[in-house]
mmCIF file of C-alpha atoms and ligand atoms in Angstrom:
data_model
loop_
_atom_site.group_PDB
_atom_site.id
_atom_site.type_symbol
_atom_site.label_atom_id
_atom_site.label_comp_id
_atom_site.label_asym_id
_atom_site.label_seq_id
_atom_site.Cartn_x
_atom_site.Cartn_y
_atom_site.Cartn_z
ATOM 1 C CA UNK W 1 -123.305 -7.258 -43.552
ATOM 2 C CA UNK W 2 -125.816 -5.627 -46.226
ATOM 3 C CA UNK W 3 -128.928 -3.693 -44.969
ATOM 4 C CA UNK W 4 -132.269 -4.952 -44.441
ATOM 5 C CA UNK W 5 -134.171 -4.824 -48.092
ATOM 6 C CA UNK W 6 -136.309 -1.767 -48.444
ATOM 7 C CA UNK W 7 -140.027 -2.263 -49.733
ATOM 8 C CA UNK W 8 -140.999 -0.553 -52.533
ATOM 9 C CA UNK W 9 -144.503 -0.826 -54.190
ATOM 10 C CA UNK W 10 -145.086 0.444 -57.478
ATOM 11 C CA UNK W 11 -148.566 0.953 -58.670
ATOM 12 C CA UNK W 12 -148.954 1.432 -62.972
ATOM 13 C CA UNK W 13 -145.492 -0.484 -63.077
ATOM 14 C CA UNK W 14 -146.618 -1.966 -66.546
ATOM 15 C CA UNK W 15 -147.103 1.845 -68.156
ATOM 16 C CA UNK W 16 -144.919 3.845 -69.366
ATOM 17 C CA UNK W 17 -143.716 6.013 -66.818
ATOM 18 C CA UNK W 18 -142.989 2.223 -64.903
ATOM 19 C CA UNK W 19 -140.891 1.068 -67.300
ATOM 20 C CA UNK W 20 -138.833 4.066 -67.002
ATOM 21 C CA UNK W 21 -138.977 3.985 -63.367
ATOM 22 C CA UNK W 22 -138.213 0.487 -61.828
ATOM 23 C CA UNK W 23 -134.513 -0.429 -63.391
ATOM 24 C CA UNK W 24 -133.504 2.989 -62.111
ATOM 25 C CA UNK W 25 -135.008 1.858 -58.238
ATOM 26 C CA UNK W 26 -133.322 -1.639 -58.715
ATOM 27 C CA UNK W 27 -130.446 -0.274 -59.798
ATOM 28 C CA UNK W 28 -129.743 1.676 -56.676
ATOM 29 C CA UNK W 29 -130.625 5.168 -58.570
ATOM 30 C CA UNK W 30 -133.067 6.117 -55.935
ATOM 31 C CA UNK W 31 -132.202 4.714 -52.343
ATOM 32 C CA UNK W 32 -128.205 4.364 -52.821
ATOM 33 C CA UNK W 33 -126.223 1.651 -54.014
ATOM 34 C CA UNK W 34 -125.377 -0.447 -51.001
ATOM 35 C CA UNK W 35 -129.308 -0.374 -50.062
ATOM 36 C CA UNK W 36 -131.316 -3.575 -51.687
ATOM 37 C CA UNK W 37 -134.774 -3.369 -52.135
ATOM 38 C CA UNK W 38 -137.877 -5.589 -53.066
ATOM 39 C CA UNK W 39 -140.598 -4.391 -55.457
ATOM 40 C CA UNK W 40 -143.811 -4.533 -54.772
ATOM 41 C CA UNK W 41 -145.983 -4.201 -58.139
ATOM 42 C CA UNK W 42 -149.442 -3.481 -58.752
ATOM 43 C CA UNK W 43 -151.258 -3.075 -62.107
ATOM 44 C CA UNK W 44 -155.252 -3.485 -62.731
ATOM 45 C CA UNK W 45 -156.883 -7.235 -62.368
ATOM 46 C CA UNK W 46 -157.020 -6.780 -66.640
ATOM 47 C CA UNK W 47 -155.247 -9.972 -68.121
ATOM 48 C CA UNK W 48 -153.489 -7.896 -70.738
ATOM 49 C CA UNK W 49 -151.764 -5.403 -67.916
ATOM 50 C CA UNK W 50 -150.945 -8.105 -65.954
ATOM 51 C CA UNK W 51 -148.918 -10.330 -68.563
ATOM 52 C CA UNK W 52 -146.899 -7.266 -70.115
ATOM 53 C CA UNK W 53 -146.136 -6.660 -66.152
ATOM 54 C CA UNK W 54 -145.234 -10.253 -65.943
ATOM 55 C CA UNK W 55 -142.866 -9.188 -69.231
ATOM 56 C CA UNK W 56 -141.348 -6.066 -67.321
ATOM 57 C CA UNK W 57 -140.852 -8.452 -64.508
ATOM 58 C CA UNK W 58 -138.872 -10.922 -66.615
ATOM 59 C CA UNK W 59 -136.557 -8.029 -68.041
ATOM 60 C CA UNK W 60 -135.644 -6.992 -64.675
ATOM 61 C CA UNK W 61 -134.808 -10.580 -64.273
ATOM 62 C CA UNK W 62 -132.587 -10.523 -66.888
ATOM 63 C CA UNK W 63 -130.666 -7.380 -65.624
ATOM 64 C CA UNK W 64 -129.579 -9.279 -62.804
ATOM 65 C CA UNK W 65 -129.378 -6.499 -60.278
ATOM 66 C CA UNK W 66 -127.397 -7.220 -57.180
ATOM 67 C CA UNK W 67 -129.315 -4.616 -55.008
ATOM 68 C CA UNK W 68 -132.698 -6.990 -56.131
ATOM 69 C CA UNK W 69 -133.907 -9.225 -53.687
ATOM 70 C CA UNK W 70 -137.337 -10.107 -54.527
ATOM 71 C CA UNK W 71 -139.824 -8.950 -57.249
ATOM 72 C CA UNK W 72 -143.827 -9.528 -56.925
ATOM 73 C CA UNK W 73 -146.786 -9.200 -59.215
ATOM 74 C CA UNK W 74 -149.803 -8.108 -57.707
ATOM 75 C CA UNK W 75 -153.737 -7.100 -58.727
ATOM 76 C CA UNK W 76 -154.828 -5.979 -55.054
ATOM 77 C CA UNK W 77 -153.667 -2.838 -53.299
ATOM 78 C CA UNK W 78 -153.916 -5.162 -50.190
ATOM 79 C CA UNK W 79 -150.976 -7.519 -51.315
ATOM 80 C CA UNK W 80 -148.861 -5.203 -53.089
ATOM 81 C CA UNK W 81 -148.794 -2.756 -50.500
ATOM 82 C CA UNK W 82 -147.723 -5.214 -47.482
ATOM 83 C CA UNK W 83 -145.079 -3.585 -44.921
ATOM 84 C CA UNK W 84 -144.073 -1.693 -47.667
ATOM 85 C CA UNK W 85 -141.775 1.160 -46.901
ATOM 86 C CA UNK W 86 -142.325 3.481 -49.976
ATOM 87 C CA UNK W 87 -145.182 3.585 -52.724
ATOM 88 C CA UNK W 88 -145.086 5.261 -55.928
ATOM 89 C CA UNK W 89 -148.355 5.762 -56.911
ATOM 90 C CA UNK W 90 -148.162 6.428 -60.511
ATOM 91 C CA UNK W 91 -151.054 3.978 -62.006
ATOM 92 C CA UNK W 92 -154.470 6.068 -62.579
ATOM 93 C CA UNK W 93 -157.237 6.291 -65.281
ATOM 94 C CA UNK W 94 -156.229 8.675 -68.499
ATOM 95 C CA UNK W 95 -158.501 10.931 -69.540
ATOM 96 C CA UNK W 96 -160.920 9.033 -72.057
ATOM 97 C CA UNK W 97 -162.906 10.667 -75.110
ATOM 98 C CA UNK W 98 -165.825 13.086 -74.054
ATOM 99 C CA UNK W 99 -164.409 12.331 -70.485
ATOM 100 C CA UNK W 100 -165.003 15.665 -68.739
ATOM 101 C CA UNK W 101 -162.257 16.929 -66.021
ATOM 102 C CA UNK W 102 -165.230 16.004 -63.055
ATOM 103 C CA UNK W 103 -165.346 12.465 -64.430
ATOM 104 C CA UNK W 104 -162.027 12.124 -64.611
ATOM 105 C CA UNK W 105 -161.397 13.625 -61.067
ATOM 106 C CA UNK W 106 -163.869 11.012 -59.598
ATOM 107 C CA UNK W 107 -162.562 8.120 -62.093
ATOM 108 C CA UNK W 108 -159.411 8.993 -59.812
ATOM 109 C CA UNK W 109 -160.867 9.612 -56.670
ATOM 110 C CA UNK W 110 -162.538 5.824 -56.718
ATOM 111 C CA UNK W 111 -158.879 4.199 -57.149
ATOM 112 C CA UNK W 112 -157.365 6.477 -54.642
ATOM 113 C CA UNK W 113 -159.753 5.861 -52.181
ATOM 114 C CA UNK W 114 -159.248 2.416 -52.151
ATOM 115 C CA UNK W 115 -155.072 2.509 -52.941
ATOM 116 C CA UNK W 116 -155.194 5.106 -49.047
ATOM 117 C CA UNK W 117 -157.527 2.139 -47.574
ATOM 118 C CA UNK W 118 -154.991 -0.379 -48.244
ATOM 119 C CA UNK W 119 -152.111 1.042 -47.385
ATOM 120 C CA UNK W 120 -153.756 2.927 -44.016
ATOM 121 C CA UNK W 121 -154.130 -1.180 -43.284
ATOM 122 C CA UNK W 122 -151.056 -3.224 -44.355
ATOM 123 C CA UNK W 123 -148.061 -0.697 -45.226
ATOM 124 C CA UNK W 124 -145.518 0.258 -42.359
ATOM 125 C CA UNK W 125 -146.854 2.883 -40.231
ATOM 126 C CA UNK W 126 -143.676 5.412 -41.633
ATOM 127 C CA UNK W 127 -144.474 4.539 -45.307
ATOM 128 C CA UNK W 128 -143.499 7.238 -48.154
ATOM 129 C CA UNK W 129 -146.296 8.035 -50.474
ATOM 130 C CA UNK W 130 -145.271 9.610 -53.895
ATOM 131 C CA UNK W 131 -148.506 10.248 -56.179
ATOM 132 C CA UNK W 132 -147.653 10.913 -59.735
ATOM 133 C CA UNK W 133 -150.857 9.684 -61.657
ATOM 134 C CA UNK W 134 -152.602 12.261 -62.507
ATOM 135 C CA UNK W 135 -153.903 14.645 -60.742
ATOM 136 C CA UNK W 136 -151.100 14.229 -58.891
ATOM 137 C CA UNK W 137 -151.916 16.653 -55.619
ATOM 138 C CA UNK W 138 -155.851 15.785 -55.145
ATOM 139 C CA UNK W 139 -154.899 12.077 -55.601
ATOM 140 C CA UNK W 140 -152.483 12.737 -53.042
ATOM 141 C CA UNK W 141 -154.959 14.499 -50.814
ATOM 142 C CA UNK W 142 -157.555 11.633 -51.496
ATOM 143 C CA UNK W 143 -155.254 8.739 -50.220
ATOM 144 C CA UNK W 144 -154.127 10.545 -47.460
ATOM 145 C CA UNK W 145 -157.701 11.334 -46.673
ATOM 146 C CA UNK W 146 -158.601 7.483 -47.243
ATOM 147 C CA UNK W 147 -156.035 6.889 -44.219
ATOM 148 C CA UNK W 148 -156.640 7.917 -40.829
ATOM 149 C CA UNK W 149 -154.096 6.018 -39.758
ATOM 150 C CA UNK W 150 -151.306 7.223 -41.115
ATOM 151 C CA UNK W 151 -149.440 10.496 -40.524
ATOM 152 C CA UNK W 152 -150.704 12.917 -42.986
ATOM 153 C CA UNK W 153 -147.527 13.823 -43.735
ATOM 154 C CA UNK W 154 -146.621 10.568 -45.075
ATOM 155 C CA UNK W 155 -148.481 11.705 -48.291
ATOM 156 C CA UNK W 156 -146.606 13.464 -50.892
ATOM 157 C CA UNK W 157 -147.250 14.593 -54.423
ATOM 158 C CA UNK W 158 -144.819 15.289 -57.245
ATOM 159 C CA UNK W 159 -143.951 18.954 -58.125
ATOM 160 C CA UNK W 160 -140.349 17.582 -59.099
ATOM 161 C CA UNK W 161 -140.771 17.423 -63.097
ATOM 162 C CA UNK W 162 -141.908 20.590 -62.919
ATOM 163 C CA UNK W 163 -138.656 21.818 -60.787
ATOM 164 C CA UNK W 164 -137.089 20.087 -63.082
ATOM 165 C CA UNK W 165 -138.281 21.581 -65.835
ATOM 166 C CA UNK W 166 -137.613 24.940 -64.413
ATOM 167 C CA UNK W 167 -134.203 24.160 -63.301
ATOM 168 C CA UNK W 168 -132.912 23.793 -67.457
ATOM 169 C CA UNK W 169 -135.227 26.710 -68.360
ATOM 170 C CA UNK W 170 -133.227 28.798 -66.340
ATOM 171 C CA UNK W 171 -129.755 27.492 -66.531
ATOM 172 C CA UNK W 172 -130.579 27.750 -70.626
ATOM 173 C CA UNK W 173 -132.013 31.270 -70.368
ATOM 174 C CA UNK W 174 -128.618 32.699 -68.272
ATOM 175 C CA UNK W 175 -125.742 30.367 -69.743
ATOM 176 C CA UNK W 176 -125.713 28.922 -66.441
ATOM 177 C CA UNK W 177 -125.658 25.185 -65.350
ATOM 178 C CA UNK W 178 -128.370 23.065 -63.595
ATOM 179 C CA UNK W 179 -126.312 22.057 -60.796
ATOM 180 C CA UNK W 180 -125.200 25.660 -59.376
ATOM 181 C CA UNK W 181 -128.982 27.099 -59.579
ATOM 182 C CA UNK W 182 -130.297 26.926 -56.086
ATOM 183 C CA UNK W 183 -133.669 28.499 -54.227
ATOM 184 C CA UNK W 184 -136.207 27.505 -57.080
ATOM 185 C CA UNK W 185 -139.330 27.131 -56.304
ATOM 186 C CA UNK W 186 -142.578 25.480 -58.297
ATOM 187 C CA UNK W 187 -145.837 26.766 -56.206
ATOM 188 C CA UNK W 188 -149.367 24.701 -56.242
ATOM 189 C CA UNK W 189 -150.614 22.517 -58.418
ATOM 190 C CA UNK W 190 -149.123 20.188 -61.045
ATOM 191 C CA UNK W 191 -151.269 21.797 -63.640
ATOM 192 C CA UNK W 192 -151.129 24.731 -65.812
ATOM 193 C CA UNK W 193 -151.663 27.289 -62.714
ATOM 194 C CA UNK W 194 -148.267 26.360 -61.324
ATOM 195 C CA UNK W 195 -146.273 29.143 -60.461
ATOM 196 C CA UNK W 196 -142.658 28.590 -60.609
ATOM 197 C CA UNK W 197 -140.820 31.635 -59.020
ATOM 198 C CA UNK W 198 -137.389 32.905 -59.206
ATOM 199 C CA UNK W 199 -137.320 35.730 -57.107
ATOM 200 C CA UNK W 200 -134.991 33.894 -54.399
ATOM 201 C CA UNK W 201 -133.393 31.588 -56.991
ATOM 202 C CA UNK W 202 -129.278 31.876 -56.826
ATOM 203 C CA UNK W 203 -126.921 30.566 -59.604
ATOM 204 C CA UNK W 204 -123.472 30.108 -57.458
ATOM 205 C CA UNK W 205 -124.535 32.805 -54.991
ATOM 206 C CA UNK W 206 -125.954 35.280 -57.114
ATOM 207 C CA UNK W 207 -129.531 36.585 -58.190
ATOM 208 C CA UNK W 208 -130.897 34.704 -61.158
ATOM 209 C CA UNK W 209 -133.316 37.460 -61.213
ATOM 210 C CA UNK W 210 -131.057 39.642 -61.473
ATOM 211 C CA UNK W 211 -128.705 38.095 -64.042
ATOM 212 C CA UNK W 212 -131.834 37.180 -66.328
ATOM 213 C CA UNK W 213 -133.210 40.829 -65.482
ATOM 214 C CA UNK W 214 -136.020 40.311 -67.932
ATOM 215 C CA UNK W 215 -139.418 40.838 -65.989
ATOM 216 C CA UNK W 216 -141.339 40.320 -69.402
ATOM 217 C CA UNK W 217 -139.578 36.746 -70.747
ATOM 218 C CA UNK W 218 -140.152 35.661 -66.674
ATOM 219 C CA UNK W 219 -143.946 36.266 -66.892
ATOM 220 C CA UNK W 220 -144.703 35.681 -70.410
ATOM 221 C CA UNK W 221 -141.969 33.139 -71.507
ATOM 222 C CA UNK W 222 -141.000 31.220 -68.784
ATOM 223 C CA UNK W 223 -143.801 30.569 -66.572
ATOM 224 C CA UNK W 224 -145.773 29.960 -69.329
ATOM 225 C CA UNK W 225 -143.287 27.245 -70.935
ATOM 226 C CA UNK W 226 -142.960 25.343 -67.467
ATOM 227 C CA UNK W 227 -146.413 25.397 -67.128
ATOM 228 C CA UNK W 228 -146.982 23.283 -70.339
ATOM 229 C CA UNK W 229 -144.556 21.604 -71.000
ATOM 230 C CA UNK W 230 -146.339 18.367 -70.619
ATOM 231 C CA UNK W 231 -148.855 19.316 -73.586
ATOM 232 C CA UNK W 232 -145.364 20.343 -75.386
ATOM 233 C CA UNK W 233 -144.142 16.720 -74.783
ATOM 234 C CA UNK W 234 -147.160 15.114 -75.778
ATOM 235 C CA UNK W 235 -147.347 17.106 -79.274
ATOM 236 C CA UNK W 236 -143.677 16.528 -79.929
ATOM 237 C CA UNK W 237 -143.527 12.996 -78.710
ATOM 238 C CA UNK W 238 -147.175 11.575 -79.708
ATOM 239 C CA UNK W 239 -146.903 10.071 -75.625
ATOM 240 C CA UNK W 240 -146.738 12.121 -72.348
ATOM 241 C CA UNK W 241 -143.336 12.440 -70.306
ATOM 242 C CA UNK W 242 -142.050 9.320 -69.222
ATOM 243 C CA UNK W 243 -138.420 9.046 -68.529
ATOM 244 C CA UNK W 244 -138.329 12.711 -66.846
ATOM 245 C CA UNK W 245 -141.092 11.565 -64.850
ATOM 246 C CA UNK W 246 -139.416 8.808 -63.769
ATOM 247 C CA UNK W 247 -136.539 10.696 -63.128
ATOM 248 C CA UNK W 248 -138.289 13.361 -61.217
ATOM 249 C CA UNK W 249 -139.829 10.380 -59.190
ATOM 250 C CA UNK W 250 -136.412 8.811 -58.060
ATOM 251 C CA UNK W 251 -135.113 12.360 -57.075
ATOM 252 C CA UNK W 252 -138.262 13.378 -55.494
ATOM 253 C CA UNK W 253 -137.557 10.160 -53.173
ATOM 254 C CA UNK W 254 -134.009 9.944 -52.655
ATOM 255 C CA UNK W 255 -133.904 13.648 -51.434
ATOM 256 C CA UNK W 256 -136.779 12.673 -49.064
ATOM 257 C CA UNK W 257 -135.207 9.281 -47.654
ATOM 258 C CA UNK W 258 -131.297 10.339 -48.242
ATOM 259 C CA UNK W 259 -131.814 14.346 -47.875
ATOM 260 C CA UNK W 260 -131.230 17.359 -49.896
ATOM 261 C CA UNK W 261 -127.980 18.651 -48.165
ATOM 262 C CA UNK W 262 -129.557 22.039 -46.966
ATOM 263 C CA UNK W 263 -130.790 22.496 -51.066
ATOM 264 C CA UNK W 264 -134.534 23.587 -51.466
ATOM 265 C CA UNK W 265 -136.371 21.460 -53.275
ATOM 266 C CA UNK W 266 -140.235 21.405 -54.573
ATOM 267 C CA UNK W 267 -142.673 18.505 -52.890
ATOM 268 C CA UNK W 268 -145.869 18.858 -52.936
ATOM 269 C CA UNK W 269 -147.472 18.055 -49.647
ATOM 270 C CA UNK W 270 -150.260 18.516 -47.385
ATOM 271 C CA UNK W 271 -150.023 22.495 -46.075
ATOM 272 C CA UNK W 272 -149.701 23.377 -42.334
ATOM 273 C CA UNK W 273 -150.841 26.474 -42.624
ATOM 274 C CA UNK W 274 -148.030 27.913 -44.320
ATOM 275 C CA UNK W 275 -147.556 30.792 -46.588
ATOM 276 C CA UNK W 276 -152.038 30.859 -46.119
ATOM 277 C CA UNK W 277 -152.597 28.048 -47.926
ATOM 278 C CA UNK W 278 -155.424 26.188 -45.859
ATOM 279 C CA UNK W 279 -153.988 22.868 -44.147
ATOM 280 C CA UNK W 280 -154.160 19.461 -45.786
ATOM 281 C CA UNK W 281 -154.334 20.773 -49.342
ATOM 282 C CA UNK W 282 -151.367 18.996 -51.192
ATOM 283 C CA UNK W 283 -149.147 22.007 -52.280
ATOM 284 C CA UNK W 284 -146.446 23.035 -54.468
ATOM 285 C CA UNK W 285 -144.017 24.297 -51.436
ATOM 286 C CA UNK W 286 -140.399 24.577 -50.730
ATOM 287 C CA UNK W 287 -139.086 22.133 -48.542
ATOM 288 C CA UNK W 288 -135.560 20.904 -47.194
ATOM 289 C CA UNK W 289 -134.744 17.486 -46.236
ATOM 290 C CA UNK W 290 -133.200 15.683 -43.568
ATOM 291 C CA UNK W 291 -133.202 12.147 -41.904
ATOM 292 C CA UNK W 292 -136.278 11.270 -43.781
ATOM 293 C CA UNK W 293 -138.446 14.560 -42.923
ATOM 294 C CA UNK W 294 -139.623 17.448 -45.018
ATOM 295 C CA UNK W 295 -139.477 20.970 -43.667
ATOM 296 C CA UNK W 296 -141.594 23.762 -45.492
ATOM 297 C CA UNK W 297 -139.132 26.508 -46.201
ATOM 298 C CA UNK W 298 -140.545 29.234 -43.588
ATOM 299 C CA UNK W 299 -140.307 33.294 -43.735
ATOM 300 C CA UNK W 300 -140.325 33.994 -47.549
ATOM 301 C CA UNK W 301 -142.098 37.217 -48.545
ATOM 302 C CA UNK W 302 -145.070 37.063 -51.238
ATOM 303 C CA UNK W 303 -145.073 39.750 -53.140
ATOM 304 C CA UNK W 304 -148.620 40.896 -55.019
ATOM 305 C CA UNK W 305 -147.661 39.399 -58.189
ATOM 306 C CA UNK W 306 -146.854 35.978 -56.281
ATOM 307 C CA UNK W 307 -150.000 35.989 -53.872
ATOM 308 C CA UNK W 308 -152.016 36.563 -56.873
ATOM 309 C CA UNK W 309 -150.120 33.004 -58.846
ATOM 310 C CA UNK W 310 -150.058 31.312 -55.736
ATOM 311 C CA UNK W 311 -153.789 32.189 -55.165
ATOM 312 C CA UNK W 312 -154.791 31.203 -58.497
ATOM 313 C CA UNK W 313 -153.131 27.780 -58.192
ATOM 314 C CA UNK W 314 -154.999 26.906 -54.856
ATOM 315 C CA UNK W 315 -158.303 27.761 -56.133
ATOM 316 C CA UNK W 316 -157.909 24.974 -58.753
ATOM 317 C CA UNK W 317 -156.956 22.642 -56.322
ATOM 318 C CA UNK W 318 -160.064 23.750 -53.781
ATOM 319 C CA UNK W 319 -162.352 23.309 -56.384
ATOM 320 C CA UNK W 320 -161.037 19.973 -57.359
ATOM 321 C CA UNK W 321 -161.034 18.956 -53.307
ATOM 322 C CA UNK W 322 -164.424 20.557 -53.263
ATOM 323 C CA UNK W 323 -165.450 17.732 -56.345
ATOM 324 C CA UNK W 324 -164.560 14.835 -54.719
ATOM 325 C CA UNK W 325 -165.938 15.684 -50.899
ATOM 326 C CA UNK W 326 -168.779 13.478 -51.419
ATOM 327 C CA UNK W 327 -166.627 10.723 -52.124
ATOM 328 C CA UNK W 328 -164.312 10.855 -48.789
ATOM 329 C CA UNK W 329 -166.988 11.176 -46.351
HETATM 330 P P1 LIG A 1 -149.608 4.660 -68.798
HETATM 331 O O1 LIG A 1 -151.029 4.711 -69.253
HETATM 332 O O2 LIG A 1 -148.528 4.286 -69.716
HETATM 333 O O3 LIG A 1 -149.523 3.655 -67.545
HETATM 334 C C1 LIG A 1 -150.394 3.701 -66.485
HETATM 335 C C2 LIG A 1 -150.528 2.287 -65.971
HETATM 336 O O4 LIG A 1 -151.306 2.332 -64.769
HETATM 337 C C3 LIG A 1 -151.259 1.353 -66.927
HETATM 338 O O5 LIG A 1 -150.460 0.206 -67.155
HETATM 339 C C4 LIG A 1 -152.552 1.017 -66.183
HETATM 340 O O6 LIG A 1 -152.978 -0.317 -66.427
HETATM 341 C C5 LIG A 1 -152.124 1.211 -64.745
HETATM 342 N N1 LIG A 1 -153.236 1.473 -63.821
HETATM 343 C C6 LIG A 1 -154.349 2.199 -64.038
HETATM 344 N N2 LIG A 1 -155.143 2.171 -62.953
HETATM 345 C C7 LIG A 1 -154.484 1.444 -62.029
HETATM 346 C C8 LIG A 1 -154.818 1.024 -60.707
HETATM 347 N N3 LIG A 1 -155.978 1.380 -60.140
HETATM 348 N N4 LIG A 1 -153.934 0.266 -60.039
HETATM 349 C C9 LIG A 1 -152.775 -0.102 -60.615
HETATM 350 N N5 LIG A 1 -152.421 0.239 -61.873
HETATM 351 C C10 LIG A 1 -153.270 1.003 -62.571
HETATM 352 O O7 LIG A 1 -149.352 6.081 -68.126
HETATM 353 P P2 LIG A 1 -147.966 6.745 -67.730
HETATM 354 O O8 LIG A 1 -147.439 7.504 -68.893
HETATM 355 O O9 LIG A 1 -147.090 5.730 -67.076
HETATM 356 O O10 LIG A 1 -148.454 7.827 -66.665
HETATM 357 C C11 LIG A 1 -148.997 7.450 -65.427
HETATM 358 C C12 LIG A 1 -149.618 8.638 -64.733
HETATM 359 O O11 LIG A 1 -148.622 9.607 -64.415
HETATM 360 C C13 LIG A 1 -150.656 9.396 -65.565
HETATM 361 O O12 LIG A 1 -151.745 9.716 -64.698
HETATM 362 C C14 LIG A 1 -149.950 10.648 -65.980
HETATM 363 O O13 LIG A 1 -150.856 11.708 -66.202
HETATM 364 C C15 LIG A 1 -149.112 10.902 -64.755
HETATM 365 N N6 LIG A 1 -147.972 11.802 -64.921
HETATM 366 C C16 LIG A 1 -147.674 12.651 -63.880
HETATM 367 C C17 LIG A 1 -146.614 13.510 -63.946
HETATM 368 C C18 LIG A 1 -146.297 14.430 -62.800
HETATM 369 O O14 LIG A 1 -145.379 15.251 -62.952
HETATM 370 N N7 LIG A 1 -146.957 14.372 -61.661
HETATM 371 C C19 LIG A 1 -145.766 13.559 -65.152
HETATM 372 C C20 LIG A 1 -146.109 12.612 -66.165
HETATM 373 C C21 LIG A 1 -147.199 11.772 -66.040
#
């Protein structure tokens, strides 16, 4: 006998980034392929987003996916998010012309205030939240904020891309491959500030500090490059990542649901505390997975150099928590 469907809603789902996103979930990419799964999928009231979603929805109609039970088209967070056992919140307003970063954080704030309503009334009480619109952590904090109800913890951000990013950086930098680096960590925000750190990063056992030994390409090369690589991709490209945002999506959710097998890997998520970042800011932090929980990665040592990144990175997202307090109260 199959399983039970799993609910998935998928906010933006007629952008980019959703077009990249939902063959790979109803394919059986993200939750494994004996799981089936419904989608859930939201996009604004506007009659022009609503009939090219009505066009994505007819493609993945045509890809007949066995693992597809049901596909709906929604305008109201309160429909598409019914019982729904993950949402990828990836919709949110661009940044417009003369649009300042306040206006943009409160354009954002409005549509995750009412996105954590909805789902703190109609999605299952254990529902996964994965923000990705932009930006990503203090849209994270704002739904979670939005829903009392819910476990904070239920509320996650994505820090994956820039992992991800990391991840090939490194491999390309010490003739390595992706798949034996382990121990990498992105800290913070998905912004600029990031700070993704090496110092406990192993390729098959051994130091990738070490091997690289290059101090000056680590603080002036690579942290720089991870940092902006999405400005990088939006000058090559003309358009801002989209598949490898998708693709950081699906394995930002399968290691959460399915589990990471003992690997680190980055979420961000709300702090307890940890590593003296104040709790309930949505942080950059290193986490293992199992049976559908995160665990922060406990008893690392900061150096200076890292307490300094890491502190830099959380007073960006304070002061972008501290811009939308009138809005939550
Ligand atoms: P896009 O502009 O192609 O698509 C966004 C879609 O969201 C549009 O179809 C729009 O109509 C819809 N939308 C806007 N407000 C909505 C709302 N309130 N409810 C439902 N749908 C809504 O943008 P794209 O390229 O798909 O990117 C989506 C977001 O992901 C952006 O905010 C972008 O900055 C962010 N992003 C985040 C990354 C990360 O690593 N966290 C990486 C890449 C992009």
């Amino acid at each position: 006998m199959s399983k039970p469907a799993v609910r998935v809603a998928v906010t933006g789902a007629a952008g980019q980034i959703g077009y990249a996103l939902l063959f790979r979930i109803a394919s059986g990419e993200m939750l494994g392929k004996d799981q089936p799964v419904i989608l859930q999928l939201l996009e604004i009231p506007d009659e022009k987003a609503q009939k090219a979603l009505q066009g994505v929805i007819m493609e993945l109609d045509d890809c007949a996916f066995p693992l597809l039970q049901e596909v709906t088209a929604h305008s109201d967070p309160m429909t598409a998010f019914k019982d729904v056992d993950i949402a990828l919140l990836v919709g949110a307003r661009p940044r417009g012309p003369g649009m300042e970063r306040k206006d943009l954080l409160q354009a954002n704030a409005q549509i995750f205030t009412v996105q954590g309503k909805a789902l703190n009334a109609v999605a299952k009480r254990d529902v996964k939240v994965l923000v990705v619109g932009n930006p990503a952590n203090t849209n994270a904090y704002i739904a979670m904020k939005s829903a009392p109800d819910l476990p904070a913890k239920n509320f996650t951000a994505m820090l994956r891309l820039d992992h991800n990013r990391a991840l090939t950086q490194l491999a390309q930098k010490s003739g390595t491959q992706v798949k034996d680096i382990e121990n990498l960590i992105v800290w913070g925000n998905h912004s600029p500030t990031m700070y993704p750190d090496i110092r406990f990063a192993t390729v098959n056992g051994e130091s990738l500090e070490k091997k690289i030994n290059d101090d000056v390409w680590n603080k002036e090369n690579f942290i720089p490059t991870v940092g902006k690589r999405g400005a990088a991709i939006i000058e090559a490209r003309g358009l801002s990542s989209a598949a490898s945002a998708a693709n950081a999506a699906i394995d930002h959710i399968r290691d959460w649901v399915l589990g990471s097998n003992g690997k680190w890997v980055t979420m961000g998520v709300p702090s307890d505390g940890s590593y003296g970042i104040p709790e309930g800011i949505v942080y950059g932090f290193p986490v293992t997975t199992e049976n559908g929980e995160y665990k922060i990665v406990q008893g690392l040592e900061i150096n200076e150099f890292s307490r300094e990144r890491m502190d830099k990175t959380l007073a960006e997202l304070t002061e972008e928590r501290d811009g939308v307090a009138d809005l939550l109260k």
